[in-house]
mmCIF file of C-alpha atoms in Angstrom:
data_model
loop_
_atom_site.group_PDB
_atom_site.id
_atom_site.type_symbol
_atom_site.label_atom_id
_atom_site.label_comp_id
_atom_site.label_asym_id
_atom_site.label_seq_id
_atom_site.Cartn_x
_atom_site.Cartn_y
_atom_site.Cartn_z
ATOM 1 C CA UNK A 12 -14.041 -7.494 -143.164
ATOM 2 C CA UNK A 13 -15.908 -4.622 -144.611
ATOM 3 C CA UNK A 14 -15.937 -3.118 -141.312
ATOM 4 C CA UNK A 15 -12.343 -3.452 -140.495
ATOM 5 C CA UNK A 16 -11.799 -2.047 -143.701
ATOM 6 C CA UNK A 17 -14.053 1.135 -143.503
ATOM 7 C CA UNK A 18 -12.518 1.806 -139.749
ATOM 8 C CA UNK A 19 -8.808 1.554 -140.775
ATOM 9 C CA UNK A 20 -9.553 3.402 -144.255
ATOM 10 C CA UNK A 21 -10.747 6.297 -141.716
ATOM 11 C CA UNK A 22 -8.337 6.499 -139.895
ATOM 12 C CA UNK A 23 -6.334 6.609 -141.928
ATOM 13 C CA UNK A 24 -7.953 9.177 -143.986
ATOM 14 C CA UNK A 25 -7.543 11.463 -140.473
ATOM 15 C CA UNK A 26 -4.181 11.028 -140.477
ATOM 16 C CA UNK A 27 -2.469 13.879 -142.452
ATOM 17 C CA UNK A 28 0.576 12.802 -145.096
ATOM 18 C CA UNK A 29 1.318 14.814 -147.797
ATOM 19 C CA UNK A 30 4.281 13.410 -149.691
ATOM 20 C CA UNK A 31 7.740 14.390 -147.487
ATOM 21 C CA UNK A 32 4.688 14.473 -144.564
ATOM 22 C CA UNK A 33 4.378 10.458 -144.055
ATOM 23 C CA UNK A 34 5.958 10.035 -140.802
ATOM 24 C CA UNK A 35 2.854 9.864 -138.540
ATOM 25 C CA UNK A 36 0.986 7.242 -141.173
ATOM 26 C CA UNK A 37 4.276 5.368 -141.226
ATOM 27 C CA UNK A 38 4.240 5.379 -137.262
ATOM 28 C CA UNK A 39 0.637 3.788 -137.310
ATOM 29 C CA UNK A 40 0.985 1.028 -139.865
ATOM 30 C CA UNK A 41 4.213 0.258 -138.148
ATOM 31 C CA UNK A 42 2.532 -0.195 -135.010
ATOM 32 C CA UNK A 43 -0.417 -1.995 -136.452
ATOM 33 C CA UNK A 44 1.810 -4.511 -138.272
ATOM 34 C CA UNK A 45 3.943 -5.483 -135.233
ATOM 35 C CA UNK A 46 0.397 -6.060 -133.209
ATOM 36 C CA UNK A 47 -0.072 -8.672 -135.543
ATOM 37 C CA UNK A 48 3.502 -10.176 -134.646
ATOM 38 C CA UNK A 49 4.474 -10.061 -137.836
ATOM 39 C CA UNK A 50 8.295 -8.474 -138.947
ATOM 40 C CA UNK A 51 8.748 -5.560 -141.450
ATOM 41 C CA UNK A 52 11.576 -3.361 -142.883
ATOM 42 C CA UNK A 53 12.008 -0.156 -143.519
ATOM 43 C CA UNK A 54 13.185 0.845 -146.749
ATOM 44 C CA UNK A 55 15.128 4.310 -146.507
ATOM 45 C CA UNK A 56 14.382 6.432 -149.314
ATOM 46 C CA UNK A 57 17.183 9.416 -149.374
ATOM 47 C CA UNK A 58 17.397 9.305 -145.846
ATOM 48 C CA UNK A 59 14.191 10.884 -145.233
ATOM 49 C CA UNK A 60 11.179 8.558 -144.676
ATOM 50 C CA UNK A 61 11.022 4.859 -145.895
ATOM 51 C CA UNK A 62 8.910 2.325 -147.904
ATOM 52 C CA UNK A 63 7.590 -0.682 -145.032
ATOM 53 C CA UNK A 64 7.910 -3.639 -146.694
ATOM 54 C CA UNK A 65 6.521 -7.101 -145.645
ATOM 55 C CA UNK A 66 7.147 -10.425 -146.258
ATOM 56 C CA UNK A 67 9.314 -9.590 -148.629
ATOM 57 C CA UNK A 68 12.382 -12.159 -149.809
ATOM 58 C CA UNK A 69 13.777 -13.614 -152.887
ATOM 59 C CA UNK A 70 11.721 -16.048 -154.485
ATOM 60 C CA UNK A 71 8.173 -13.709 -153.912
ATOM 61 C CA UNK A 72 5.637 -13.989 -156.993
ATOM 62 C CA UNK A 73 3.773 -11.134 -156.516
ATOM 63 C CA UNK A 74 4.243 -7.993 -154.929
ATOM 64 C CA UNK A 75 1.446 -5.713 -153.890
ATOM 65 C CA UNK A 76 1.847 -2.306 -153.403
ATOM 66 C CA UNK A 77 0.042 0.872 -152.147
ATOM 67 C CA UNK A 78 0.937 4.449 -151.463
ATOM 68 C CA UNK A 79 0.783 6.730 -147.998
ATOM 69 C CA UNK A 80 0.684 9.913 -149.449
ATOM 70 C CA UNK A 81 -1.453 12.139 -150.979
ATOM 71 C CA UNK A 82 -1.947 15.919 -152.549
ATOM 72 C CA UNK A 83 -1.589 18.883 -150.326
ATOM 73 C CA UNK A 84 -5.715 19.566 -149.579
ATOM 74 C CA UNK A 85 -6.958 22.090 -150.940
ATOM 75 C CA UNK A 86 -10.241 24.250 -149.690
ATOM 76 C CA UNK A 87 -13.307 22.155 -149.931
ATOM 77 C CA UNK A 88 -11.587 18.958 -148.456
ATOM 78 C CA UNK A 89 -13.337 17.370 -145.536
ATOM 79 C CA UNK A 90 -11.146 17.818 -142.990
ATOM 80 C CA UNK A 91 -11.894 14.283 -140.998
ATOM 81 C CA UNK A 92 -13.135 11.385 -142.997
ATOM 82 C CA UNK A 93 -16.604 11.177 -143.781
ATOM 83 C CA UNK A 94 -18.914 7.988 -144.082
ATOM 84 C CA UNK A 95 -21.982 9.111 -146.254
ATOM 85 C CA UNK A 96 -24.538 7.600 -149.268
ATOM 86 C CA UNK A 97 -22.313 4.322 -148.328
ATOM 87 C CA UNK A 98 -18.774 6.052 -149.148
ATOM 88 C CA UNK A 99 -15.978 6.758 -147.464
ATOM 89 C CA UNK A 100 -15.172 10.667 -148.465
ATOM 90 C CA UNK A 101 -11.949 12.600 -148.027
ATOM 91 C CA UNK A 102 -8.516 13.707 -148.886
ATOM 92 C CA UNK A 103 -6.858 10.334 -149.427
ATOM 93 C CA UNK A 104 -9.581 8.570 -149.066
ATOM 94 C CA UNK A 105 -9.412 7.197 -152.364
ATOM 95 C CA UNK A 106 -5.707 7.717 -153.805
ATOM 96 C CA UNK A 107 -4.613 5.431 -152.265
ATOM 97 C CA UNK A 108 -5.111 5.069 -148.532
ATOM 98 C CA UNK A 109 -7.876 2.401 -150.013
ATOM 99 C CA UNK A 110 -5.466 0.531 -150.886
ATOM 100 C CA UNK A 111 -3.547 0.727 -147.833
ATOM 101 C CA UNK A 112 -6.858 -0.575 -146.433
ATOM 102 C CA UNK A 113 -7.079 -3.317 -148.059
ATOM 103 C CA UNK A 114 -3.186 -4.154 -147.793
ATOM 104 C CA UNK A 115 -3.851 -4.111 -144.074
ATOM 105 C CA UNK A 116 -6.776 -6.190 -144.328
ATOM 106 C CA UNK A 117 -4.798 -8.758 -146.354
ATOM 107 C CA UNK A 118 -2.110 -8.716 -143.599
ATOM 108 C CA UNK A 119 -4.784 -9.663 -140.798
ATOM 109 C CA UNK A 120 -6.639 -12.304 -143.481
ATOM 110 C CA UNK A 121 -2.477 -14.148 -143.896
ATOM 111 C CA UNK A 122 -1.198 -13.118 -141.025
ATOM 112 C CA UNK A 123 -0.562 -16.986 -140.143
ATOM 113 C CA UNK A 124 0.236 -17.950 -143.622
ATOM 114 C CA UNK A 125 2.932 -15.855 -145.021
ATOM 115 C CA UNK A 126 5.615 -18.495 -144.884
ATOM 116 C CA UNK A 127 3.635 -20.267 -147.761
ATOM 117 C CA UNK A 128 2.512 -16.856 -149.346
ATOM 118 C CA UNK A 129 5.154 -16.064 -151.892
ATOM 119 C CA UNK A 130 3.979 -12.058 -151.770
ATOM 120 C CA UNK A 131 5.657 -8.592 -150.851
ATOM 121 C CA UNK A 132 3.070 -6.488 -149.574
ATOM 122 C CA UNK A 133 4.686 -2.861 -149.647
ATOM 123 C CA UNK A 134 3.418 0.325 -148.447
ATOM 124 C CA UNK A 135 5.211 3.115 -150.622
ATOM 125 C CA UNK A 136 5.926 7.139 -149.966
ATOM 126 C CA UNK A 137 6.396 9.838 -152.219
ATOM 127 C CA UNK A 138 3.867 8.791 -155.184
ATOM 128 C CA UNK A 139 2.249 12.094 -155.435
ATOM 129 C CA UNK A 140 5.309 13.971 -155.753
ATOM 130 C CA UNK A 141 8.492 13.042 -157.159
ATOM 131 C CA UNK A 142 7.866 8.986 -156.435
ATOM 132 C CA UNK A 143 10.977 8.441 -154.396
ATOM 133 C CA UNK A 144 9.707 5.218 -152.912
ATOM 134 C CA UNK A 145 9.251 3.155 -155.215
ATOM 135 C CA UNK A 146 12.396 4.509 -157.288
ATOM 136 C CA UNK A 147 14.312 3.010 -154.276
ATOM 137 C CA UNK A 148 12.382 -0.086 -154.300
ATOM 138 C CA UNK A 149 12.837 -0.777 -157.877
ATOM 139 C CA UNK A 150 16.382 -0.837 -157.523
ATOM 140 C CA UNK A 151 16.064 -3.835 -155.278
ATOM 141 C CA UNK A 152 15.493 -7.518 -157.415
ATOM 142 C CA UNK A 153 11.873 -7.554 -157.262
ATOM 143 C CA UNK A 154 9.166 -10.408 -158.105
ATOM 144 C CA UNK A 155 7.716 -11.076 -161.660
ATOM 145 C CA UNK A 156 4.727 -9.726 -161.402
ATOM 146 C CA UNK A 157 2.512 -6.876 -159.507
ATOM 147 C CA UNK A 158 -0.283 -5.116 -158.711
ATOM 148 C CA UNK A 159 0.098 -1.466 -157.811
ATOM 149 C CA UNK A 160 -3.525 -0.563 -155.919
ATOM 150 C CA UNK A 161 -4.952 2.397 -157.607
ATOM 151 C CA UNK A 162 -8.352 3.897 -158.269
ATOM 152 C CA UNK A 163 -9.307 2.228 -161.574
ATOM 153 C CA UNK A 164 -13.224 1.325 -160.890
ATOM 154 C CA UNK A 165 -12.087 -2.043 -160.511
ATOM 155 C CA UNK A 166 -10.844 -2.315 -163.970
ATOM 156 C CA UNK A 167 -7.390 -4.612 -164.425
ATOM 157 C CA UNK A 168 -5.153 -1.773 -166.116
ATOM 158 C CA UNK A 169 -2.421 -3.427 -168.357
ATOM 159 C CA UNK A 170 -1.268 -0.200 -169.920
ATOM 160 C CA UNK A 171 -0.313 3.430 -168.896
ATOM 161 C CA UNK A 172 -0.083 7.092 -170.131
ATOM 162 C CA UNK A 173 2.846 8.871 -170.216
ATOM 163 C CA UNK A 174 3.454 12.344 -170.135
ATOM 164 C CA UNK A 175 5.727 15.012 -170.961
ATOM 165 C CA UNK A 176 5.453 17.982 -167.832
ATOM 166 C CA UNK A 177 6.718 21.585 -169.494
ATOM 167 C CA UNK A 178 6.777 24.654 -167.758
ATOM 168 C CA UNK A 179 7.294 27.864 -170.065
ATOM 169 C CA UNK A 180 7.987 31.999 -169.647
ATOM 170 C CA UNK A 181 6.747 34.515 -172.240
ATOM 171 C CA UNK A 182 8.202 37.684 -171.864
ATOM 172 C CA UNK A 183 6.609 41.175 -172.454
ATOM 173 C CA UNK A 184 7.125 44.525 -172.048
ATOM 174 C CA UNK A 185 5.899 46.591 -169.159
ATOM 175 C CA UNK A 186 4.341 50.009 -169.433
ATOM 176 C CA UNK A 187 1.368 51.393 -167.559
ATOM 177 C CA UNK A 188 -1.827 49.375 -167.782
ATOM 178 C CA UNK A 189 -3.648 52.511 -170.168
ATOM 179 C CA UNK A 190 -0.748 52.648 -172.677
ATOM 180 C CA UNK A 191 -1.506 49.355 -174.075
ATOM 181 C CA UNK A 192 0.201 50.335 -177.414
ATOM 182 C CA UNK A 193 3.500 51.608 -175.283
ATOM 183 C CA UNK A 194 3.726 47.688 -173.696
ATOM 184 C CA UNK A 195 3.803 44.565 -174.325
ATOM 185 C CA UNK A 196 1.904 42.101 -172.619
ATOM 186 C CA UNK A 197 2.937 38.107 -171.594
ATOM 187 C CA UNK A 198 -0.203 37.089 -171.003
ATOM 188 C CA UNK A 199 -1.230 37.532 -174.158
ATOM 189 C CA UNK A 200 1.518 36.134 -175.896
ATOM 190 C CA UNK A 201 1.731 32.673 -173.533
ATOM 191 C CA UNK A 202 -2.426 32.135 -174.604
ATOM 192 C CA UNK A 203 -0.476 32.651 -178.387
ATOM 193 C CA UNK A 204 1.943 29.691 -177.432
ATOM 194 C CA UNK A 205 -1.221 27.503 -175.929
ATOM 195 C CA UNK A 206 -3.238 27.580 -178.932
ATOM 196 C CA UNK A 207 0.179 26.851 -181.189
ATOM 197 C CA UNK A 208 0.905 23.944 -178.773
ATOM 198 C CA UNK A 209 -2.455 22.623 -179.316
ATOM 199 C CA UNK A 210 -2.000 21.756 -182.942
ATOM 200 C CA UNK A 211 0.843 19.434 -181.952
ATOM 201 C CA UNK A 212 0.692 16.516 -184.464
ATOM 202 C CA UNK A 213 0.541 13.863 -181.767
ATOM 203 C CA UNK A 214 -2.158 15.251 -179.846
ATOM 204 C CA UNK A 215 -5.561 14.065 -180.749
ATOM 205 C CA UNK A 216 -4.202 10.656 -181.348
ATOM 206 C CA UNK A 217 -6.483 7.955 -179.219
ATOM 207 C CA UNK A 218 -6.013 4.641 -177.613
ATOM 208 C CA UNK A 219 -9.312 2.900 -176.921
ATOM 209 C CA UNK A 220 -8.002 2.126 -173.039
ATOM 210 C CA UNK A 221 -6.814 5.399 -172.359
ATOM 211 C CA UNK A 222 -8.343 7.721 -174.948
ATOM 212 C CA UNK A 223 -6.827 10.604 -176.877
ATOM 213 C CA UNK A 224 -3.133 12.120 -176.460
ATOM 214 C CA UNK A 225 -4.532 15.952 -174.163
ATOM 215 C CA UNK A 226 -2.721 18.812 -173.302
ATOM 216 C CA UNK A 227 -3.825 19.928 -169.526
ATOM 217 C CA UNK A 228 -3.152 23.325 -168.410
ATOM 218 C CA UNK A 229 -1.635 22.777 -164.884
ATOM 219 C CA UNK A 230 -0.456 26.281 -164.163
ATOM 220 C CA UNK A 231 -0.723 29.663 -165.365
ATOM 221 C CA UNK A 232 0.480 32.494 -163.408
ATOM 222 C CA UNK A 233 0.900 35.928 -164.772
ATOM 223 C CA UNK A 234 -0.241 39.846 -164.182
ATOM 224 C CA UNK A 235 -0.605 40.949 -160.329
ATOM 225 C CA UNK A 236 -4.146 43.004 -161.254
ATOM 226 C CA UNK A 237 -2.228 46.186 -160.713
ATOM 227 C CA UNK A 238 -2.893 48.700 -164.029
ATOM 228 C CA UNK A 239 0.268 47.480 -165.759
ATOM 229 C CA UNK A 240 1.030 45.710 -168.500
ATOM 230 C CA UNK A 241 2.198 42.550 -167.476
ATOM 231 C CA UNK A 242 6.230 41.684 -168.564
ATOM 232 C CA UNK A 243 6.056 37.972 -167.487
ATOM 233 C CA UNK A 244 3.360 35.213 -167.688
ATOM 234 C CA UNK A 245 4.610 31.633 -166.586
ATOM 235 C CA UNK A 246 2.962 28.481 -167.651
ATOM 236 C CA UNK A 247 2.937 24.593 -166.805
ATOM 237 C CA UNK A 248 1.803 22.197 -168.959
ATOM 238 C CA UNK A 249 1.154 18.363 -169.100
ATOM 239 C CA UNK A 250 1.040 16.218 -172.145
ATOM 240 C CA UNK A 251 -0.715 13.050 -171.933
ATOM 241 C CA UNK A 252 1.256 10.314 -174.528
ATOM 242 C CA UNK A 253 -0.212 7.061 -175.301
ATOM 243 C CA UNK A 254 2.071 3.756 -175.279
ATOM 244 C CA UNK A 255 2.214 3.373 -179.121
ATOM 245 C CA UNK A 256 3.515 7.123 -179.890
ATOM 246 C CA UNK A 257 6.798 8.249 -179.328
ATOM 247 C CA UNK A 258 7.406 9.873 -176.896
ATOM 248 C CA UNK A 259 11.463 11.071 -177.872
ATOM 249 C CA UNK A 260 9.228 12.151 -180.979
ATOM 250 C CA UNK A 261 6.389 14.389 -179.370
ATOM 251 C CA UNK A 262 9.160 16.172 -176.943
ATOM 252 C CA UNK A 263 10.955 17.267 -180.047
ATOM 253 C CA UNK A 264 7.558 18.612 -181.589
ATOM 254 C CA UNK A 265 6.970 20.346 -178.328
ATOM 255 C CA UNK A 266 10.397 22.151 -178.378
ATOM 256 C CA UNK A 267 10.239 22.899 -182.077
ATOM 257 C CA UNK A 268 7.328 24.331 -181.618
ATOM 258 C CA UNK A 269 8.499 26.820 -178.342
ATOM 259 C CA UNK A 270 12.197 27.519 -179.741
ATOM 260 C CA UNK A 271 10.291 28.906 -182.930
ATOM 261 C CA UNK A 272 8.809 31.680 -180.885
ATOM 262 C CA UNK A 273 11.960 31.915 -178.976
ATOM 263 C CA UNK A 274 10.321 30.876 -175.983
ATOM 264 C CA UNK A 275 12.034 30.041 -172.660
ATOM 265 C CA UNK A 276 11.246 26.578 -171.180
ATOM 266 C CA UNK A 277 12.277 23.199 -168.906
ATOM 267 C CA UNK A 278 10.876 19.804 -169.304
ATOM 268 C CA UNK A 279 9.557 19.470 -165.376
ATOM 269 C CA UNK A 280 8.790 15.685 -165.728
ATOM 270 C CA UNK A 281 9.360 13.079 -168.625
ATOM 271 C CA UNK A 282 7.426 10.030 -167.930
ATOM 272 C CA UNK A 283 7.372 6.907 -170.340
ATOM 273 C CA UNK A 284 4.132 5.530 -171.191
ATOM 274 C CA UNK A 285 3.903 1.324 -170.889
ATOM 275 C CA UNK A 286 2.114 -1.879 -171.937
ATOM 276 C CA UNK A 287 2.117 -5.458 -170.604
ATOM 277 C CA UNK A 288 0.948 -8.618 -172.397
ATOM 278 C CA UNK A 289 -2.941 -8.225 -171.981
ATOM 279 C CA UNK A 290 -2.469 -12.472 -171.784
ATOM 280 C CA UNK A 291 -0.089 -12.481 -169.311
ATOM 281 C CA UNK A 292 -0.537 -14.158 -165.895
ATOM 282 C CA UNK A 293 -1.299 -11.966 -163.757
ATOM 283 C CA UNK A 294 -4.291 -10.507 -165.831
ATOM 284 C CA UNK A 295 -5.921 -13.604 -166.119
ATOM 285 C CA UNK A 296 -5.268 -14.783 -162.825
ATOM 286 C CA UNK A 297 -6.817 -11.374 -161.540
ATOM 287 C CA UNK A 298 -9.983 -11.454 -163.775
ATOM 288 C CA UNK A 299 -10.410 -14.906 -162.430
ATOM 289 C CA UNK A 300 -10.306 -13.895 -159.181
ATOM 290 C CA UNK A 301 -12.385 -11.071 -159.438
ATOM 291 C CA UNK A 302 -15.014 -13.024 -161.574
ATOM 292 C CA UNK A 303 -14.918 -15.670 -159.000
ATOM 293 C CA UNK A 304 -15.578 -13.256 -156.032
ATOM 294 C CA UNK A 305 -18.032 -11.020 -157.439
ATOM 295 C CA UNK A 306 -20.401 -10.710 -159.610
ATOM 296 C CA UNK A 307 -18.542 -8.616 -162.300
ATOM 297 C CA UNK A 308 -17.230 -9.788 -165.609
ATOM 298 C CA UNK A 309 -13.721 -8.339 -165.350
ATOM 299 C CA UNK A 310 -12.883 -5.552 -167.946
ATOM 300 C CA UNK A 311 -9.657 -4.225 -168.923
ATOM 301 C CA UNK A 312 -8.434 -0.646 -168.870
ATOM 302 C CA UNK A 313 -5.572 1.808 -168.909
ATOM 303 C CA UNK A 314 -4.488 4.154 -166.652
ATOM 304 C CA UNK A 315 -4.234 7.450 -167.671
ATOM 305 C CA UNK A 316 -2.124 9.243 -164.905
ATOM 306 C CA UNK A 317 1.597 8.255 -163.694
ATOM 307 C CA UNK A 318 1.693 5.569 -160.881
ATOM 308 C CA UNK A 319 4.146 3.773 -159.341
ATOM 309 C CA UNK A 320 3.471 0.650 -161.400
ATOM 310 C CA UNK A 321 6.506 2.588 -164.230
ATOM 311 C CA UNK A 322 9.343 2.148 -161.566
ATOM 312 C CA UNK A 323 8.501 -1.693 -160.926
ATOM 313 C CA UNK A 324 8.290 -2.092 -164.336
ATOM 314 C CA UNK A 325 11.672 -0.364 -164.501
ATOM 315 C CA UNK A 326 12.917 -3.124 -161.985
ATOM 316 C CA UNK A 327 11.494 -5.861 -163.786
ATOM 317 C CA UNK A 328 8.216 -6.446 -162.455
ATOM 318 C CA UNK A 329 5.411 -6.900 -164.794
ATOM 319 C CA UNK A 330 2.638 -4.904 -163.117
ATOM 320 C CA UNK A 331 -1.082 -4.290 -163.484
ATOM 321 C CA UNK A 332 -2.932 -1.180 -161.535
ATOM 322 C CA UNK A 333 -5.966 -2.310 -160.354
ATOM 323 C CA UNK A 334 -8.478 -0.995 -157.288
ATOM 324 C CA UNK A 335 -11.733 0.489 -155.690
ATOM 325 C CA UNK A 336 -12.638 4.212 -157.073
ATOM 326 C CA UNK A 337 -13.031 6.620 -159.548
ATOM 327 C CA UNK A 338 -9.673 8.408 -160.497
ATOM 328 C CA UNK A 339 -11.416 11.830 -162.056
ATOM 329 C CA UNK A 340 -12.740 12.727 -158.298
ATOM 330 C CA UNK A 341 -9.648 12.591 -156.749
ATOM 331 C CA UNK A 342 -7.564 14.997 -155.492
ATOM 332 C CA UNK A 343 -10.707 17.002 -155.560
ATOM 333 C CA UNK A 344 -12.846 17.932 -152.999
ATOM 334 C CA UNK A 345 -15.154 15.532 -153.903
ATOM 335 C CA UNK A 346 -13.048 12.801 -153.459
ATOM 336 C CA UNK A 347 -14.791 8.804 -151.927
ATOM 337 C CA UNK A 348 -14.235 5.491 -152.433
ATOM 338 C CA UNK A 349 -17.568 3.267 -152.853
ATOM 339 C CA UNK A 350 -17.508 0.807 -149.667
ATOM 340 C CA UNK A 351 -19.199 -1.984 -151.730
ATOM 341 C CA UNK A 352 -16.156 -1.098 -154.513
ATOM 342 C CA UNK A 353 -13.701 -1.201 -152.013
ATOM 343 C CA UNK A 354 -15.126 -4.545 -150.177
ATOM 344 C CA UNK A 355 -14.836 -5.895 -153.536
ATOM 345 C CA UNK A 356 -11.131 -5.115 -154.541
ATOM 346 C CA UNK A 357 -10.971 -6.727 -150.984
ATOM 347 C CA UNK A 358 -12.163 -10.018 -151.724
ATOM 348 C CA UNK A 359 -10.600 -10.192 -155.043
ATOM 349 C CA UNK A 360 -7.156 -10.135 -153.885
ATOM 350 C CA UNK A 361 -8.295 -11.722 -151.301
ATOM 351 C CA UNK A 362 -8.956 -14.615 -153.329
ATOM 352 C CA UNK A 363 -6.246 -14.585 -155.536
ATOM 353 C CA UNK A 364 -3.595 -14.447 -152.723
ATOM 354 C CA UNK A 365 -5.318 -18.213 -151.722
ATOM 355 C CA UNK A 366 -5.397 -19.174 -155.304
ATOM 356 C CA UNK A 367 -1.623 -18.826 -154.932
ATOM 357 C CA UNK A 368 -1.532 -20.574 -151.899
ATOM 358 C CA UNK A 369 -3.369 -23.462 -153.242
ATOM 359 C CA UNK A 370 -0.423 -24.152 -155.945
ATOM 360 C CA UNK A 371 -1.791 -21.487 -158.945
ATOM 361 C CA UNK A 372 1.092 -19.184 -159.417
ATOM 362 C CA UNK A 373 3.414 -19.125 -162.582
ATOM 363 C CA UNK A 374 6.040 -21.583 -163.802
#
């Protein structure tokens, strides 16, 4: 299987989808799941592209889920997937087309079983961007639990960060760049509004799964280099909250804090931070598995960035992110997935899917 999986993963990798881009990876998994005879439906989301869904029906367990897109590349990316130091290297090659991998894999290991395999197995669009897919999916009655395939080092994630996106304009005066007194200049006064956001009272705050409550500087755009004093700076922000702050709480801080310099500014993305039982079924019956399989004691974790595992819990699932690969190289160009990581997300799921075969699913 390790094979099978490296091959597909590049392929895959060589196939280009940026979210609102998927059509061409959609085409191929398409074709690769009716060559194993087996039925799937398309999912339209906003009439644009669609989730593929299989073996999905009322009754499921479990649904498993991975996403098709990825980031636009940026320069530095490989531009065809690379196998090297026993890695699989490239845009995507990581978040998440490993787990599309190893969702194919699974679909060639069950291919004959599915009638007794009470699992969705769903291939998702739109993660990276606005998460379309699995908004649509969630709005469907969905199984009781899930795993949403993610880079997490093989950690079982039963908690998430939040975040609060907020994009601001400072406004200056312009003059000519050597009549510095005559002007006044943005720039200068957005790095002001930085350093006032960064004494926020919630930030600093930790969780010992997903570490502190940061403030990332996404964007800032301002000044053309032209001997001017520059009128307008624009900046984009990202605010990382943990599941026990709150997060109606640090938004108000946040616009407190801007509306007292009389700063212009949107909220871009809210995004609630979550928690499921650490007990609950499908952690232990993924630790098992894992422990079972390999020769790791299974850890818990958190996830610190958004993933679709929010909009199933939104539509009742209780999900965990788990996968191969480490989440602070991706959407870099340094981004890989370890083989021997990704072999062994493989086999895990691989053996939990015939634990729940065998009778070991929830009551």
């Amino acid at each position: 299987m390790e094979e099978f999986l490296v091959d597909e993963l590049c392929r895959l990798v060589a196939i280009p989808s940026v979210s609102g881009e998927e059509g061409q990876v959609l085409g191929y998994l398409e074709d690769f799941i009716a060559g194993l005879g087996i039925p799937a439906l398309r999912q339209r989301v906003e009439n644009q592209w669609y989730n593929i869904l299989v073996n999905h029906r009322k009754g499921n367990c479990l649904i498993l889920s991975a996403h098709v897109d990825t980031v636009p590349p940026l320069d530095g990316f490989p531009p065809q997937p690379l196998v090297e130091e026993e890695a699989v290297w490239g845009l995507g090659a990581c978040d998440d087309k490993a787990g599309v991998a190893i969702l194919m894999g699974l679909l060639v290991r069950f291919a004959g079983e599915l009638e007794r395999l009470p699992v969705t197995f769903a291939f998702l669009v739109d993660e990276e961007d606005q998460g379309k897919g699995s908004e649509t999916l969630a709005k469907e009655e969905l199984p009781p639990w899930g795993i949403v395939l993610e880079p997490t080092d093989l950690k079982i994630c039963s908690c998430e960060a939040g975040s609060l996106e907020v994009e601001f304009t400072t406004l200056g005066k312009m003059a000519h760049g050597s009549e510095v007194e005559a002007g006044e200049n943005a720039i200068e006064k957005a790095i002001k509004m930085i350093n006032l956001l960064k004494d926020l009272h919630f930030l600093g705050e930790e969780d010992p799964r997903l570490g502190k409550s940061l403030m990332n500087i996404l964007l800032f755009s301002g000044g053309d280099g032209t001997l001017r004093i520059p009128h307008l700076c624009r900046v984009l922000l990202d605010f990382r909250i943990l599941p026990h702050q709150n997060i109606e709480e640090a938004a108000a801080e946040i616009v407190q804090t801007l509306e007292r310099e009389n700063v212009d500014y949107t909220f871009r993305d809210v995004s609630l931070p979550f928690q499921i039982d650490p007990n609950s079924w499908i952690v232990e019956a993924l630790a098992q598995a894992l422990e079972e399989t390999t020769e790791l004691k299974a850890s818990l974790g958190g996830m610190k960035s958004w993933t679709d595992a929010a909009h199933l819990l939104e539509g009742g699932t209780q999900p965990v992110i788990f996968g191969p690969g480490h989440l602070p190289t991706c959407h870099t160009p340094q981004e890989k997935v370890d083989i021997k990581e990704l072999t062994l997300a493989y086999k895990t799921l691989e053996r939990l899917l015939e634990k729940i075969i065998e009778g070991d699913v929830p009551s």
